[in-house]
mmCIF file of C-alpha atoms in Angstrom:
data_model
loop_
_atom_site.group_PDB
_atom_site.id
_atom_site.type_symbol
_atom_site.label_atom_id
_atom_site.label_comp_id
_atom_site.label_asym_id
_atom_site.label_seq_id
_atom_site.Cartn_x
_atom_site.Cartn_y
_atom_site.Cartn_z
ATOM 1 C CA MET U 1 -10.522 -238.995 162.952
ATOM 2 C CA LYS U 2 -12.085 -240.696 165.930
ATOM 3 C CA LYS U 3 -14.545 -238.587 167.786
ATOM 4 C CA THR U 4 -14.268 -238.923 171.538
ATOM 5 C CA ASN U 5 -16.559 -236.111 172.608
ATOM 6 C CA GLU U 6 -19.679 -235.833 170.584
ATOM 7 C CA PHE U 7 -22.154 -233.484 172.202
ATOM 8 C CA PHE U 8 -25.815 -232.807 171.762
ATOM 9 C CA ILE U 9 -26.217 -229.042 171.770
ATOM 10 C CA VAL U 10 -29.392 -226.969 171.784
ATOM 11 C CA ILE U 11 -29.012 -223.386 170.622
ATOM 12 C CA ILE U 12 -31.808 -220.914 171.210
ATOM 13 C CA GLY U 13 -31.742 -217.854 169.006
ATOM 14 C CA CYS U 14 -30.211 -218.085 165.566
ATOM 15 C CA GLY U 15 -28.755 -214.628 165.153
ATOM 16 C CA LYS U 16 -25.186 -213.983 164.111
ATOM 17 C CA VAL U 17 -23.764 -215.562 167.240
ATOM 18 C CA GLY U 18 -26.225 -218.458 167.419
ATOM 19 C CA GLY U 19 -25.972 -219.182 163.714
ATOM 20 C CA ASN U 20 -22.191 -219.168 163.710
ATOM 21 C CA ILE U 21 -21.740 -221.289 166.782
ATOM 22 C CA ALA U 22 -24.353 -223.763 165.516
ATOM 23 C CA SER U 23 -22.574 -224.063 162.174
ATOM 24 C CA MET U 24 -19.230 -224.478 163.862
ATOM 25 C CA ALA U 25 -20.482 -227.095 166.314
ATOM 26 C CA SER U 26 -22.164 -228.991 163.518
ATOM 27 C CA SER U 27 -19.031 -228.885 161.345
ATOM 28 C CA ILE U 28 -16.897 -230.516 164.018
ATOM 29 C CA GLY U 29 -19.352 -233.335 164.441
ATOM 30 C CA HIS U 30 -21.683 -232.378 167.275
ATOM 31 C CA SER U 31 -25.435 -232.873 167.047
ATOM 32 C CA VAL U 32 -27.116 -229.503 167.010
ATOM 33 C CA VAL U 33 -30.701 -228.285 167.304
ATOM 34 C CA VAL U 34 -31.345 -224.593 166.693
ATOM 35 C CA ILE U 35 -34.551 -222.854 167.729
ATOM 36 C CA ASP U 36 -35.677 -219.483 166.446
ATOM 37 C CA LYS U 37 -38.976 -217.653 166.129
ATOM 38 C CA ASN U 38 -38.253 -216.524 162.599
ATOM 39 C CA GLN U 39 -37.603 -218.706 159.600
ATOM 40 C CA GLU U 40 -35.312 -216.048 158.082
ATOM 41 C CA SER U 41 -32.941 -216.293 161.025
ATOM 42 C CA PHE U 42 -31.802 -219.683 159.823
ATOM 43 C CA GLU U 43 -30.080 -217.888 156.944
ATOM 44 C CA ASN U 44 -27.339 -217.245 159.493
ATOM 45 C CA LEU U 45 -26.484 -220.949 159.356
ATOM 46 C CA SER U 46 -23.756 -222.055 156.990
ATOM 47 C CA PRO U 47 -24.815 -224.181 153.982
ATOM 48 C CA GLU U 48 -22.933 -227.111 155.500
ATOM 49 C CA PHE U 49 -25.019 -227.096 158.686
ATOM 50 C CA THR U 50 -26.393 -230.605 159.203
ATOM 51 C CA GLY U 51 -28.332 -230.173 162.445
ATOM 52 C CA PHE U 52 -32.027 -229.592 163.026
ATOM 53 C CA THR U 53 -33.907 -226.313 163.002
ATOM 54 C CA ILE U 54 -37.107 -225.631 164.897
ATOM 55 C CA ILE U 55 -39.279 -222.594 164.237
ATOM 56 C CA GLY U 56 -40.937 -221.639 167.478
ATOM 57 C CA ASP U 57 -41.001 -219.514 170.595
ATOM 58 C CA ALA U 58 -38.601 -221.091 173.065
ATOM 59 C CA THR U 59 -40.348 -219.454 175.999
ATOM 60 C CA GLU U 60 -43.031 -222.072 175.418
ATOM 61 C CA LYS U 61 -42.427 -225.347 177.201
ATOM 62 C CA ASP U 62 -43.579 -227.477 174.262
ATOM 63 C CA VAL U 63 -40.975 -225.986 171.978
ATOM 64 C CA LEU U 64 -38.186 -226.800 174.422
ATOM 65 C CA GLU U 65 -39.567 -230.280 174.796
ATOM 66 C CA ASN U 66 -39.516 -230.814 171.020
ATOM 67 C CA ALA U 67 -35.898 -229.751 170.964
ATOM 68 C CA LYS U 68 -35.138 -232.463 173.561
ATOM 69 C CA VAL U 69 -33.511 -230.016 175.940
ATOM 70 C CA SER U 70 -33.524 -232.688 178.647
ATOM 71 C CA LYS U 71 -30.958 -234.654 176.653
ATOM 72 C CA ALA U 72 -28.712 -231.712 175.832
ATOM 73 C CA ASP U 73 -25.089 -231.629 176.949
ATOM 74 C CA TYR U 74 -25.125 -227.881 176.441
ATOM 75 C CA VAL U 75 -27.871 -225.322 176.024
ATOM 76 C CA PHE U 76 -26.869 -221.937 174.631
ATOM 77 C CA VAL U 77 -29.493 -219.276 175.240
ATOM 78 C CA LEU U 78 -28.777 -216.466 172.813
ATOM 79 C CA THR U 79 -31.887 -214.401 172.152
ATOM 80 C CA GLU U 80 -31.612 -210.618 171.955
ATOM 81 C CA ASP U 81 -33.361 -210.012 175.264
ATOM 82 C CA ASP U 82 -31.975 -210.683 178.744
ATOM 83 C CA ASN U 83 -35.378 -211.234 180.311
ATOM 84 C CA THR U 84 -36.303 -213.766 177.642
ATOM 85 C CA ASN U 85 -32.992 -215.531 178.165
ATOM 86 C CA PHE U 86 -33.611 -215.692 181.895
ATOM 87 C CA LEU U 87 -37.050 -217.238 181.477
ATOM 88 C CA ILE U 88 -35.809 -219.761 178.935
ATOM 89 C CA SER U 89 -32.777 -220.666 181.053
ATOM 90 C CA LEU U 90 -34.889 -221.315 184.120
ATOM 91 C CA GLN U 91 -37.385 -223.344 182.113
ATOM 92 C CA CYS U 92 -34.533 -225.463 180.744
ATOM 93 C CA LYS U 93 -33.208 -225.958 184.238
ATOM 94 C CA TYR U 94 -36.401 -226.646 186.160
ATOM 95 C CA TYR U 95 -38.572 -228.370 183.583
ATOM 96 C CA PHE U 96 -35.928 -230.325 181.731
ATOM 97 C CA GLY U 97 -33.059 -230.617 184.195
ATOM 98 C CA ALA U 98 -30.565 -229.179 181.715
ATOM 99 C CA LYS U 99 -27.150 -229.005 183.352
ATOM 100 C CA ASN U 100 -24.920 -226.809 181.276
ATOM 101 C CA ILE U 101 -26.867 -223.708 180.424
ATOM 102 C CA ILE U 102 -24.974 -220.754 179.051
ATOM 103 C CA SER U 103 -26.869 -217.567 178.473
ATOM 104 C CA ARG U 104 -26.027 -214.293 176.842
ATOM 105 C CA ILE U 105 -26.725 -211.157 178.853
ATOM 106 C CA TYR U 106 -26.375 -207.601 177.703
ATOM 107 C CA ASP U 107 -26.915 -205.872 181.026
ATOM 108 C CA PRO U 108 -24.065 -206.828 183.396
ATOM 109 C CA GLU U 109 -26.379 -206.063 186.317
ATOM 110 C CA ASN U 110 -28.317 -209.193 185.467
ATOM 111 C CA SER U 111 -25.353 -211.502 185.935
ATOM 112 C CA VAL U 112 -25.842 -211.737 189.691
ATOM 113 C CA LEU U 113 -29.340 -213.094 189.193
ATOM 114 C CA PHE U 114 -28.292 -215.704 186.650
ATOM 115 C CA SER U 115 -25.489 -216.854 188.916
ATOM 116 C CA GLU U 116 -27.978 -217.311 191.781
ATOM 117 C CA TYR U 117 -29.350 -220.161 189.706
ATOM 118 C CA ASN U 118 -25.966 -221.443 188.487
ATOM 119 C CA ILE U 119 -26.568 -220.349 184.947
ATOM 120 C CA ASP U 120 -23.345 -219.389 183.223
ATOM 121 C CA VAL U 121 -23.391 -216.117 181.367
ATOM 122 C CA VAL U 122 -21.452 -214.507 178.598
ATOM 123 C CA SER U 123 -21.812 -210.771 178.388
ATOM 124 C CA PRO U 124 -20.786 -209.054 175.156
ATOM 125 C CA THR U 125 -20.898 -205.789 177.091
ATOM 126 C CA MET U 126 -18.388 -207.012 179.660
ATOM 127 C CA LEU U 127 -16.167 -208.601 177.023
ATOM 128 C CA LEU U 128 -16.049 -205.356 175.097
ATOM 129 C CA ILE U 129 -15.351 -203.340 178.222
ATOM 130 C CA GLY U 130 -12.605 -205.806 179.101
ATOM 131 C CA ASP U 131 -10.997 -205.544 175.679
ATOM 132 C CA LEU U 132 -11.173 -201.772 175.580
ATOM 133 C CA LYS U 133 -9.801 -201.584 179.093
ATOM 134 C CA ASN U 134 -6.844 -203.681 178.022
ATOM 135 C CA ILE U 135 -6.141 -201.234 175.217
ATOM 136 C CA LEU U 136 -6.361 -198.276 177.583
ATOM 137 C CA VAL U 137 -4.237 -199.844 180.263
ATOM 138 C CA GLY U 138 -1.794 -201.034 177.615
ATOM 139 C CA GLU U 139 -1.400 -197.523 176.221
ATOM 140 C CA SER U 140 -0.946 -195.907 179.579
ATOM 141 C CA LEU U 141 1.983 -198.131 180.381
ATOM 142 C CA MET P 1 -43.857 -201.665 204.888
ATOM 143 C CA LYS P 2 -45.001 -200.580 201.465
ATOM 144 C CA VAL P 3 -46.942 -202.128 198.647
ATOM 145 C CA VAL P 4 -45.279 -201.970 195.250
ATOM 146 C CA ILE P 5 -47.434 -202.702 192.225
ATOM 147 C CA ILE P 6 -45.524 -203.268 189.018
ATOM 148 C CA GLY P 7 -47.127 -203.252 185.580
ATOM 149 C CA GLY P 8 -50.788 -203.803 184.862
ATOM 150 C CA GLU P 9 -53.516 -201.359 183.989
ATOM 151 C CA LYS P 10 -56.959 -201.753 185.497
ATOM 152 C CA ILE P 11 -55.920 -204.320 188.081
ATOM 153 C CA ALA P 12 -52.999 -202.146 189.125
ATOM 154 C CA TYR P 13 -55.246 -199.126 189.383
ATOM 155 C CA PHE P 14 -57.868 -200.778 191.540
ATOM 156 C CA LEU P 15 -55.331 -202.561 193.725
ATOM 157 C CA ALA P 16 -53.474 -199.321 194.334
ATOM 158 C CA LYS P 17 -56.709 -197.545 195.077
ATOM 159 C CA SER P 18 -57.743 -200.165 197.587
ATOM 160 C CA PHE P 19 -54.340 -200.365 199.292
ATOM 161 C CA SER P 20 -53.884 -196.626 199.557
ATOM 162 C CA SER P 21 -57.397 -196.205 200.947
ATOM 163 C CA LYS P 22 -56.470 -198.662 203.662
ATOM 164 C CA GLY P 23 -53.530 -196.490 204.544
ATOM 165 C CA TYR P 24 -50.699 -198.497 203.024
ATOM 166 C CA LYS P 25 -47.819 -196.698 201.432
ATOM 167 C CA THR P 26 -48.417 -197.612 197.819
ATOM 168 C CA TYR P 27 -46.037 -197.432 194.871
ATOM 169 C CA LEU P 28 -46.939 -197.971 191.255
ATOM 170 C CA VAL P 29 -44.359 -198.716 188.599
ATOM 171 C CA ASN P 30 -45.270 -198.756 184.939
ATOM 172 C CA LYS P 31 -43.504 -198.541 181.599
ATOM 173 C CA ASP P 32 -46.420 -196.708 180.001
ATOM 174 C CA GLN P 33 -45.990 -192.988 180.452
ATOM 175 C CA LYS P 34 -49.573 -192.029 179.679
ATOM 176 C CA LEU P 35 -50.818 -194.575 182.184
ATOM 177 C CA CYS P 36 -48.419 -193.216 184.793
ATOM 178 C CA GLU P 37 -49.805 -189.727 184.275
ATOM 179 C CA ASP P 38 -53.341 -191.046 184.775
ATOM 180 C CA PHE P 39 -52.304 -192.961 187.871
ATOM 181 C CA ALA P 40 -50.550 -189.939 189.336
ATOM 182 C CA ARG P 41 -53.633 -187.799 188.770
ATOM 183 C CA ASP P 42 -56.195 -190.264 190.116
ATOM 184 C CA LEU P 43 -54.415 -192.090 192.908
ATOM 185 C CA LYS P 44 -52.870 -191.359 196.243
ATOM 186 C CA ALA P 45 -49.796 -193.372 195.389
ATOM 187 C CA VAL P 46 -46.206 -192.785 194.400
ATOM 188 C CA VAL P 47 -46.084 -193.350 190.647
ATOM 189 C CA ILE P 48 -42.826 -194.220 188.942
ATOM 190 C CA HIS P 49 -42.385 -194.376 185.201
ATOM 191 C CA GLY P 50 -39.777 -196.968 184.298
ATOM 192 C CA ASP P 51 -38.764 -200.537 183.652
ATOM 193 C CA ALA P 52 -38.871 -202.571 186.848
ATOM 194 C CA SER P 53 -36.992 -205.456 185.280
ATOM 195 C CA LYS P 54 -33.884 -203.302 185.659
ATOM 196 C CA LYS P 55 -32.084 -203.680 188.950
ATOM 197 C CA LYS P 56 -31.394 -199.945 189.133
ATOM 198 C CA LEU P 57 -35.061 -199.085 189.249
ATOM 199 C CA LEU P 58 -35.696 -201.550 192.038
ATOM 200 C CA GLU P 59 -32.821 -199.974 193.958
ATOM 201 C CA GLN P 60 -34.396 -196.555 193.550
ATOM 202 C CA LEU P 61 -37.565 -197.903 195.091
ATOM 203 C CA ASP P 62 -35.667 -198.696 198.272
ATOM 204 C CA ILE P 63 -37.209 -202.110 198.460
ATOM 205 C CA GLU P 64 -37.114 -203.784 201.847
ATOM 206 C CA GLU P 65 -37.684 -207.326 202.988
ATOM 207 C CA ASP P 66 -41.113 -206.755 204.490
ATOM 208 C CA ASP P 67 -42.537 -204.954 201.464
ATOM 209 C CA ILE P 68 -45.282 -206.530 199.435
ATOM 210 C CA ILE P 69 -44.656 -206.732 195.733
ATOM 211 C CA VAL P 70 -47.367 -207.349 193.189
ATOM 212 C CA VAL P 71 -46.183 -207.962 189.637
ATOM 213 C CA LEU P 72 -48.777 -207.635 186.912
ATOM 214 C CA THR P 73 -47.136 -207.239 183.535
ATOM 215 C CA ASN P 74 -48.564 -209.266 180.680
ATOM 216 C CA LYS P 75 -45.212 -210.861 179.915
ATOM 217 C CA ASP P 76 -44.069 -213.773 182.046
ATOM 218 C CA LYS P 77 -40.413 -213.081 181.265
ATOM 219 C CA GLU P 78 -40.737 -209.618 182.788
ATOM 220 C CA ASN P 79 -42.622 -210.994 185.770
ATOM 221 C CA LEU P 80 -40.000 -213.667 186.280
ATOM 222 C CA ILE P 81 -36.989 -211.387 186.301
ATOM 223 C CA ILE P 82 -38.720 -208.798 188.483
ATOM 224 C CA THR P 83 -39.863 -211.346 191.055
ATOM 225 C CA GLN P 84 -36.464 -213.008 191.150
ATOM 226 C CA PHE P 85 -34.618 -209.710 191.600
ATOM 227 C CA ALA P 86 -36.997 -208.842 194.412
ATOM 228 C CA LYS P 87 -36.599 -212.212 196.067
ATOM 229 C CA LYS P 88 -32.932 -212.993 195.535
ATOM 230 C CA ILE P 89 -31.317 -209.583 195.599
ATOM 231 C CA PHE P 90 -33.635 -207.636 197.877
ATOM 232 C CA GLY P 91 -34.824 -210.526 200.040
ATOM 233 C CA VAL P 92 -38.505 -209.677 199.702
ATOM 234 C CA LYS P 93 -40.690 -212.401 201.228
ATOM 235 C CA ASN P 94 -44.142 -211.534 199.992
ATOM 236 C CA ILE P 95 -44.352 -211.477 196.243
ATOM 237 C CA VAL P 96 -47.455 -212.036 194.176
ATOM 238 C CA THR P 97 -47.232 -212.303 190.455
ATOM 239 C CA LEU P 98 -49.551 -212.708 187.544
ATOM 240 C CA VAL P 99 -48.681 -215.672 185.375
ATOM 241 C CA ASN P 100 -49.875 -215.363 181.801
ATOM 242 C CA ASN P 101 -48.934 -218.761 180.406
ATOM 243 C CA PRO P 102 -50.354 -221.554 182.599
ATOM 244 C CA ASP P 103 -47.273 -223.657 181.753
ATOM 245 C CA ASN P 104 -45.207 -221.224 183.779
ATOM 246 C CA ILE P 105 -47.162 -221.522 187.011
ATOM 247 C CA GLU P 106 -45.105 -224.528 188.054
ATOM 248 C CA LEU P 107 -41.870 -222.692 187.360
ATOM 249 C CA PHE P 108 -42.831 -219.722 189.517
ATOM 250 C CA GLU P 109 -43.844 -222.046 192.315
ATOM 251 C CA LYS P 110 -40.555 -223.905 192.110
ATOM 252 C CA LEU P 111 -38.743 -220.592 192.382
ATOM 253 C CA GLY P 112 -40.549 -219.842 195.607
ATOM 254 C CA ILE P 113 -42.844 -217.042 194.617
ATOM 255 C CA THR P 114 -45.246 -216.743 197.517
ATOM 256 C CA ALA P 115 -48.458 -216.664 195.537
ATOM 257 C CA VAL P 116 -49.185 -217.053 191.905
ATOM 258 C CA VAL P 117 -52.292 -215.438 190.601
ATOM 259 C CA SER P 118 -53.206 -217.904 187.914
ATOM 260 C CA THR P 119 -55.833 -217.452 185.269
ATOM 261 C CA THR P 120 -57.951 -219.793 187.337
ATOM 262 C CA THR P 121 -57.967 -217.388 190.229
ATOM 263 C CA MET P 122 -58.792 -214.535 187.928
ATOM 264 C CA LEU P 123 -61.688 -216.502 186.583
ATOM 265 C CA GLN P 124 -63.002 -217.040 190.067
ATOM 266 C CA LYS P 125 -63.004 -213.286 190.371
ATOM 267 C CA ALA P 126 -64.726 -213.134 187.035
ATOM 268 C CA VAL P 127 -67.496 -215.325 188.411
ATOM 269 C CA GLU P 128 -68.048 -212.780 191.140
ATOM 270 C CA ASN P 129 -68.152 -210.055 188.528
ATOM 271 C CA LEU P 130 -70.877 -211.929 186.708
ATOM 272 C CA LEU P 131 -73.187 -211.194 189.590
ATOM 273 C CA PHE P 132 -72.861 -207.562 188.733
ATOM 274 C CA GLY P 133 -74.214 -208.152 185.283
ATOM 275 C CA GLU P 134 -70.975 -208.510 183.370
ATOM 276 C CA GLU P 135 -71.093 -210.498 180.187
ATOM 277 C CA LEU P 136 -69.615 -213.951 180.359
ATOM 278 C CA GLN P 137 -68.021 -213.515 176.926
ATOM 279 C CA GLN P 138 -65.657 -210.929 178.325
ATOM 280 C CA PHE P 139 -63.742 -213.647 180.087
ATOM 281 C CA LEU P 140 -63.879 -216.311 177.441
ATOM 282 C CA SER P 141 -60.831 -215.609 175.353
ATOM 283 C CA VAL P 142 -57.882 -216.587 177.453
ATOM 284 C CA GLU P 143 -54.573 -217.754 176.107
ATOM 285 C CA GLU P 144 -55.830 -217.548 172.537
ATOM 286 C CA GLY P 145 -58.324 -220.310 173.090
ATOM 287 C CA LYS P 146 -55.879 -222.703 174.691
ATOM 288 C CA LEU P 147 -57.894 -222.404 177.893
ATOM 289 C CA THR P 148 -61.670 -222.440 177.830
ATOM 290 C CA PHE P 149 -64.130 -221.157 180.345
ATOM 291 C CA LEU P 150 -67.263 -223.267 180.479
ATOM 292 C CA LYS P 151 -70.602 -222.423 181.981
ATOM 293 C CA ILE P 152 -72.741 -225.462 182.589
ATOM 294 C CA ASP P 153 -76.225 -225.673 184.113
ATOM 295 C CA ILE P 154 -76.871 -228.942 185.892
ATOM 296 C CA PRO P 155 -80.136 -230.471 184.672
ATOM 297 C CA GLU P 156 -82.624 -232.177 187.024
ATOM 298 C CA ASN P 157 -81.924 -235.598 185.610
ATOM 299 C CA SER P 158 -78.137 -235.360 185.569
ATOM 300 C CA LYS P 159 -76.280 -238.281 187.066
ATOM 301 C CA ALA P 160 -74.060 -235.756 188.836
ATOM 302 C CA VAL P 161 -76.870 -234.492 191.091
ATOM 303 C CA GLY P 162 -76.355 -235.415 194.730
ATOM 304 C CA LYS P 163 -72.733 -236.389 194.218
ATOM 305 C CA LEU P 164 -69.712 -234.733 195.792
ATOM 306 C CA LEU P 165 -67.440 -232.866 193.429
ATOM 307 C CA LYS P 166 -64.497 -235.142 194.228
ATOM 308 C CA ASP P 167 -66.541 -238.246 193.330
ATOM 309 C CA LEU P 168 -67.468 -237.015 189.864
ATOM 310 C CA ASN P 169 -64.188 -238.145 188.312
ATOM 311 C CA LEU P 170 -63.857 -234.975 186.328
ATOM 312 C CA PRO P 171 -60.777 -234.988 184.107
ATOM 313 C CA HIS P 172 -57.567 -233.549 185.562
ATOM 314 C CA GLU P 173 -57.505 -230.977 182.792
ATOM 315 C CA CYS P 174 -60.207 -228.915 184.443
ATOM 316 C CA VAL P 175 -61.001 -226.996 187.592
ATOM 317 C CA VAL P 176 -64.446 -226.072 188.830
ATOM 318 C CA GLY P 177 -63.807 -222.467 189.757
ATOM 319 C CA GLY P 178 -67.209 -221.455 191.020
ATOM 320 C CA ILE P 179 -70.785 -222.565 191.445
ATOM 321 C CA LEU P 180 -73.715 -220.225 191.188
ATOM 322 C CA ARG P 181 -76.496 -221.553 193.395
ATOM 323 C CA LYS P 182 -79.690 -219.589 194.023
ATOM 324 C CA GLY P 183 -77.923 -216.326 193.279
ATOM 325 C CA LYS P 184 -74.980 -217.052 195.543
ATOM 326 C CA VAL P 185 -71.459 -217.888 194.487
ATOM 327 C CA ILE P 186 -69.753 -220.839 196.091
ATOM 328 C CA ILE P 187 -66.073 -221.532 195.585
ATOM 329 C CA PRO P 188 -66.304 -225.300 195.632
ATOM 330 C CA HIS P 189 -64.107 -227.908 197.253
ATOM 331 C CA GLY P 190 -63.968 -231.645 196.849
ATOM 332 C CA ASN P 191 -66.730 -232.045 199.396
ATOM 333 C CA THR P 192 -69.146 -229.663 197.698
ATOM 334 C CA GLU P 193 -72.349 -231.461 196.658
ATOM 335 C CA ILE P 194 -73.738 -230.829 193.203
ATOM 336 C CA ASN P 195 -77.401 -229.788 193.132
ATOM 337 C CA ALA P 196 -79.814 -229.691 190.250
ATOM 338 C CA GLY P 197 -79.996 -226.183 188.881
ATOM 339 C CA ASP P 198 -76.428 -225.327 189.866
ATOM 340 C CA ARG P 199 -74.500 -223.298 187.357
ATOM 341 C CA LEU P 200 -70.889 -224.449 187.250
ATOM 342 C CA TYR P 201 -68.053 -222.297 185.993
ATOM 343 C CA ILE P 202 -65.213 -224.487 184.853
ATOM 344 C CA VAL P 203 -61.759 -223.676 183.610
ATOM 345 C CA SER P 204 -60.613 -226.403 181.303
ATOM 346 C CA LEU P 205 -58.467 -227.406 178.414
ATOM 347 C CA PRO P 206 -60.515 -227.538 175.227
ATOM 348 C CA THR P 207 -59.766 -231.246 174.935
ATOM 349 C CA ALA P 208 -61.538 -232.079 178.191
ATOM 350 C CA GLN P 209 -64.715 -230.255 177.265
ATOM 351 C CA GLU P 210 -66.698 -233.165 175.928
ATOM 352 C CA GLN P 211 -65.882 -235.439 178.841
ATOM 353 C CA ILE P 212 -66.907 -232.729 181.318
ATOM 354 C CA LEU P 213 -70.199 -232.199 179.551
ATOM 355 C CA ASP P 214 -70.922 -235.892 179.646
ATOM 356 C CA ILE P 215 -70.141 -236.220 183.357
ATOM 357 C CA LEU P 216 -72.161 -233.190 184.387
ATOM 358 C CA THR P 217 -75.156 -233.285 182.085
ATOM 359 C CA GLY P 218 -75.380 -236.960 181.120
ATOM 360 C CA GLU P 219 -78.274 -238.965 182.493
#
């Protein structure tokens, strides 16, 4: 199969979400770099993962530079902490000119701040609320 | 107008003390409950125990545009989100923050934080403290050794004597933060002349150390 859209993707935080999305992206032919502070986190990657892993603290500029964030088509910022994600996202944007930054946030109140800087967010909290709301509204009909 | 000091221990305490003694309405926010109790006992300030990186807490503080906000936590990620909430959501103009990792100074400046208290500035303060008999070693370990604090006495026969600071061609990886001359501290500028017997306090990357030594003490 001819690949028309091959992306270079940097994923920060290799938890369940990061690990899965990295494995998936790698399996469909994208180039992937995953950064995590802990070596053990890379166990969340599938055995077929063919991208690169970097052990390091992504709030440090050097680590982002090693991951070649400036060349990334997408940067997924998926650590467990909103404040960390905000710092990393802004570093990616201002130091490396990354264009498509997508960050996870847990606290929906933070979304307004991320959007001030055009950083896209995905909020598991909001998604869950949305899903549960659908169930509730569905039942009441 | 009020002064809101977020995070920090000693610096927060002394800042709050000085602001409240000058009659400013002073607020202290800290995550550490024990510290908050101490603050509340010892200071004439409103002390709030909580996490200022949460928008709700900032709302409770009733923050207004002309307030002064000083952010002093030891984590840049906390300082970043707090300063940005204050600036973007509450429209605060005067925000000062401590930056712990020198790499982040540029980022804070790009994001329009009014003043960034860098380690360099703190070290200038440290130089002043030295006059009161503090030990130099207290200020040596910054950033786990990634940043060094040099103290250099200029010998009589140094080739630097009589030259202006800007003409010394010191490496870019260093800043001369203070000069101790005849018991007085000078915060130097490019046009400051180097005299024999001066004691220079320099903030530098470890890699620049040798070059600096050569320029300042070489014959």
